[in-house]
C-alpha cells in the first residue's frame, strides 16, 4: 500500500531533519568557538543534508499524490489535507503526528539558521573592524633598527 510507503518516507524525512538540526548546531559550535578553519567543512555537510532533504521532499510529494489518488482526493493535496481526509482514524493520527513533528523540526531549524547567520555577521563585522585598525604604529622599529612609518606588514588570517 502506498500509505505504508508514505509513512516510511515521512520517518526518513524526519530523520534527515534531525540530522540537519545536528549539523546546524555543530556549525553553531564552530562559530561560537571561533574555529573558522572547520567552517567550510561544516557548511558543506549542511548543504549535503539539505540536498538529501530536498530529494526526500520530492519523494514525499510523489507518494502523497499516489495515496491521494487511492483515497479519491486531488493528487496535488497537501499532507495536512491528506491527514484530514484519511479514511481510517489511525492513519489520520499517524499523518497528523508526522506533520506536527516536521513543523516543530522546521521551526527549530529556522531558529538555528537565523542564529548562525547572526554569528557570521558579527564575525564579519569584527574582522572588518580589526582590519580597519591595522595601521602602522609610530615608534616601532623596522628590520634595520629605524623607527617611524616604514613597512606595514601585518599577520592576517586570510582564510576567514
PDB file of N, CA, C and O in Angstrom, residues 109-140:
ATOM      1  N   UNK A 109      14.953  24.398  13.069  1.00  0.00           N
ATOM      2  CA  UNK A 109      15.962  24.608  12.027  1.00  0.00           C
ATOM      3  C   UNK A 109      16.027  26.079  11.639  1.00  0.00           C
ATOM      4  O   UNK A 109      17.109  26.640  11.468  1.00  0.00           O
ATOM      5  N   UNK A 110      14.881  26.717  11.518  1.00  0.00           N
ATOM      6  CA  UNK A 110      14.848  28.145  11.171  1.00  0.00           C
ATOM      7  C   UNK A 110      15.544  28.974  12.254  1.00  0.00           C
ATOM      8  O   UNK A 110      16.319  29.875  11.943  1.00  0.00           O
ATOM      9  N   UNK A 111      15.274  28.667  13.520  1.00  0.00           N
ATOM     10  CA  UNK A 111      15.921  29.398  14.615  1.00  0.00           C
ATOM     11  C   UNK A 111      17.444  29.224  14.577  1.00  0.00           C
ATOM     12  O   UNK A 111      18.193  30.195  14.756  1.00  0.00           O
ATOM     13  N   UNK A 112      17.893  28.001  14.350  1.00  0.00           N
ATOM     14  CA  UNK A 112      19.337  27.742  14.273  1.00  0.00           C
ATOM     15  C   UNK A 112      19.964  28.472  13.090  1.00  0.00           C
ATOM     16  O   UNK A 112      21.038  29.063  13.206  1.00  0.00           O
ATOM     17  N   UNK A 113      19.292  28.422  11.957  1.00  0.00           N
ATOM     18  CA  UNK A 113      19.794  29.117  10.771  1.00  0.00           C
ATOM     19  C   UNK A 113      19.936  30.606  11.028  1.00  0.00           C
ATOM     20  O   UNK A 113      20.960  31.219  10.708  1.00  0.00           O
ATOM     21  N   UNK A 114      18.923  31.196  11.642  1.00  0.00           N
ATOM     22  CA  UNK A 114      18.958  32.630  11.931  1.00  0.00           C
ATOM     23  C   UNK A 114      20.066  32.971  12.925  1.00  0.00           C
ATOM     24  O   UNK A 114      20.766  33.972  12.767  1.00  0.00           O
ATOM     25  N   UNK A 115      20.225  32.145  13.950  1.00  0.00           N
ATOM     26  CA  UNK A 115      21.281  32.378  14.944  1.00  0.00           C
ATOM     27  C   UNK A 115      22.657  32.267  14.298  1.00  0.00           C
ATOM     28  O   UNK A 115      23.546  33.091  14.554  1.00  0.00           O
ATOM     29  N   UNK A 116      22.849  31.264  13.454  1.00  0.00           N
ATOM     30  CA  UNK A 116      24.137  31.091  12.776  1.00  0.00           C
ATOM     31  C   UNK A 116      24.438  32.275  11.860  1.00  0.00           C
ATOM     32  O   UNK A 116      25.577  32.730  11.766  1.00  0.00           O
ATOM     33  N   UNK A 117      23.413  32.775  11.207  1.00  0.00           N
ATOM     34  CA  UNK A 117      23.591  33.937  10.341  1.00  0.00           C
ATOM     35  C   UNK A 117      24.037  35.156  11.158  1.00  0.00           C
ATOM     36  O   UNK A 117      24.905  35.919  10.731  1.00  0.00           O
ATOM     37  N   UNK A 118      23.461  35.328  12.343  1.00  0.00           N
ATOM     38  CA  UNK A 118      23.861  36.437  13.207  1.00  0.00           C
ATOM     39  C   UNK A 118      25.305  36.292  13.666  1.00  0.00           C
ATOM     40  O   UNK A 118      26.057  37.271  13.705  1.00  0.00           O
ATOM     41  N   UNK A 119      25.714  35.061  14.014  1.00  0.00           N
ATOM     42  CA  UNK A 119      27.098  34.819  14.399  1.00  0.00           C
ATOM     43  C   UNK A 119      28.056  35.150  13.243  1.00  0.00           C
ATOM     44  O   UNK A 119      29.101  35.759  13.449  1.00  0.00           O
ATOM     45  N   UNK A 120      27.671  34.754  12.039  1.00  0.00           N
ATOM     46  CA  UNK A 120      28.517  35.038  10.871  1.00  0.00           C
ATOM     47  C   UNK A 120      28.621  36.534  10.601  1.00  0.00           C
ATOM     48  O   UNK A 120      29.697  37.049  10.315  1.00  0.00           O
ATOM     49  N   UNK A 121      27.505  37.234  10.716  1.00  0.00           N
ATOM     50  CA  UNK A 121      27.525  38.687  10.511  1.00  0.00           C
ATOM     51  C   UNK A 121      28.408  39.378  11.554  1.00  0.00           C
ATOM     52  O   UNK A 121      29.165  40.290  11.231  1.00  0.00           O
ATOM     53  N   UNK A 122      28.319  38.922  12.800  1.00  0.00           N
ATOM     54  CA  UNK A 122      29.151  39.501  13.861  1.00  0.00           C
ATOM     55  C   UNK A 122      30.627  39.218  13.593  1.00  0.00           C
ATOM     56  O   UNK A 122      31.481  40.094  13.799  1.00  0.00           O
ATOM     57  N   UNK A 123      30.932  38.020  13.107  1.00  0.00           N
ATOM     58  CA  UNK A 123      32.323  37.676  12.802  1.00  0.00           C
ATOM     59  C   UNK A 123      32.855  38.536  11.659  1.00  0.00           C
ATOM     60  O   UNK A 123      34.006  39.001  11.703  1.00  0.00           O
ATOM     61  N   UNK A 124      32.047  38.765  10.653  1.00  0.00           N
ATOM     62  CA  UNK A 124      32.470  39.610   9.529  1.00  0.00           C
ATOM     63  C   UNK A 124      32.706  41.038  10.003  1.00  0.00           C
ATOM     64  O   UNK A 124      33.715  41.664   9.656  1.00  0.00           O
ATOM     65  N   UNK A 125      31.784  41.557  10.824  1.00  0.00           N
ATOM     66  CA  UNK A 125      31.951  42.919  11.365  1.00  0.00           C
ATOM     67  C   UNK A 125      33.239  43.022  12.178  1.00  0.00           C
ATOM     68  O   UNK A 125      33.988  43.982  12.052  1.00  0.00           O
ATOM     69  N   UNK A 126      33.468  42.035  13.015  1.00  0.00           N
ATOM     70  CA  UNK A 126      34.664  42.029  13.852  1.00  0.00           C
ATOM     71  C   UNK A 126      35.928  41.994  13.005  1.00  0.00           C
ATOM     72  O   UNK A 126      36.899  42.712  13.281  1.00  0.00           O
ATOM     73  N   UNK A 127      35.912  41.184  11.963  1.00  0.00           N
ATOM     74  CA  UNK A 127      37.062  41.100  11.075  1.00  0.00           C
ATOM     75  C   UNK A 127      37.288  42.418  10.348  1.00  0.00           C
ATOM     76  O   UNK A 127      38.426  42.883  10.232  1.00  0.00           O
ATOM     77  N   UNK A 128      36.216  43.036   9.890  1.00  0.00           N
ATOM     78  CA  UNK A 128      36.348  44.318   9.203  1.00  0.00           C
ATOM     79  C   UNK A 128      36.904  45.381  10.143  1.00  0.00           C
ATOM     80  O   UNK A 128      37.750  46.188   9.746  1.00  0.00           O
ATOM     81  N   UNK A 129      36.441  45.392  11.379  1.00  0.00           N
ATOM     82  CA  UNK A 129      36.950  46.365  12.354  1.00  0.00           C
ATOM     83  C   UNK A 129      38.418  46.120  12.663  1.00  0.00           C
ATOM     84  O   UNK A 129      39.201  47.064  12.784  1.00  0.00           O
ATOM     85  N   UNK A 130      38.801  44.858  12.775  1.00  0.00           N
ATOM     86  CA  UNK A 130      40.198  44.521  13.037  1.00  0.00           C
ATOM     87  C   UNK A 130      41.086  44.967  11.886  1.00  0.00           C
ATOM     88  O   UNK A 130      42.151  45.555  12.102  1.00  0.00           O
ATOM     89  N   UNK A 131      40.632  44.705  10.676  1.00  0.00           N
ATOM     90  CA  UNK A 131      41.419  45.116   9.513  1.00  0.00           C
ATOM     91  C   UNK A 131      41.523  46.638   9.412  1.00  0.00           C
ATOM     92  O   UNK A 131      42.559  47.172   9.012  1.00  0.00           O
ATOM     93  N   UNK A 132      40.452  47.333   9.779  1.00  0.00           N
ATOM     94  CA  UNK A 132      40.471  48.797   9.730  1.00  0.00           C
ATOM     95  C   UNK A 132      41.439  49.367  10.762  1.00  0.00           C
ATOM     96  O   UNK A 132      42.022  50.441  10.554  1.00  0.00           O
ATOM     97  N   UNK A 133      41.623  48.655  11.870  1.00  0.00           N
ATOM     98  CA  UNK A 133      42.520  49.121  12.926  1.00  0.00           C
ATOM     99  C   UNK A 133      43.992  48.806  12.654  1.00  0.00           C
ATOM    100  O   UNK A 133      44.859  49.266  13.393  1.00  0.00           O
ATOM    101  N   UNK A 134      44.264  48.046  11.622  1.00  0.00           N
ATOM    102  CA  UNK A 134      45.654  47.701  11.322  1.00  0.00           C
ATOM    103  C   UNK A 134      46.333  48.871  10.610  1.00  0.00           C
ATOM    104  O   UNK A 134      46.318  48.994   9.394  1.00  0.00           O
ATOM    105  N   UNK A 135      46.923  49.742  11.389  1.00  0.00           N
ATOM    106  CA  UNK A 135      47.621  50.904  10.849  1.00  0.00           C
ATOM    107  C   UNK A 135      49.052  50.832  11.345  1.00  0.00           C
ATOM    108  O   UNK A 135      49.310  50.345  12.440  1.00  0.00           O
ATOM    109  N   UNK A 136      49.971  51.313  10.573  1.00  0.00           N
ATOM    110  CA  UNK A 136      51.352  51.289  11.043  1.00  0.00           C
ATOM    111  C   UNK A 136      51.486  52.107  12.335  1.00  0.00           C
ATOM    112  O   UNK A 136      50.976  53.211  12.427  1.00  0.00           O
ATOM    113  N   UNK A 137      52.102  51.504  13.297  1.00  0.00           N
ATOM    114  CA  UNK A 137      52.271  52.182  14.583  1.00  0.00           C
ATOM    115  C   UNK A 137      53.552  53.007  14.574  1.00  0.00           C
ATOM    116  O   UNK A 137      54.611  52.523  14.198  1.00  0.00           O
ATOM    117  N   UNK A 138      53.447  54.263  14.981  1.00  0.00           N
ATOM    118  CA  UNK A 138      54.625  55.122  15.068  1.00  0.00           C
ATOM    119  C   UNK A 138      55.450  54.699  16.277  1.00  0.00           C
ATOM    120  O   UNK A 138      54.928  54.275  17.292  1.00  0.00           O
ATOM    121  N   UNK A 139      56.751  54.817  16.153  1.00  0.00           N
ATOM    122  CA  UNK A 139      57.615  54.495  17.277  1.00  0.00           C
ATOM    123  C   UNK A 139      58.030  53.039  17.326  1.00  0.00           C
ATOM    124  O   UNK A 139      58.675  52.638  18.282  1.00  0.00           O
ATOM    125  N   UNK A 140      57.686  52.253  16.333  1.00  0.00           N
ATOM    126  CA  UNK A 140      58.151  50.870  16.314  1.00  0.00           C
ATOM    127  C   UNK A 140      59.414  50.788  15.475  1.00  0.00           C
ATOM    128  O   UNK A 140      59.734  51.670  14.679  1.00  0.00           O
TER     129      UNK A 140
END
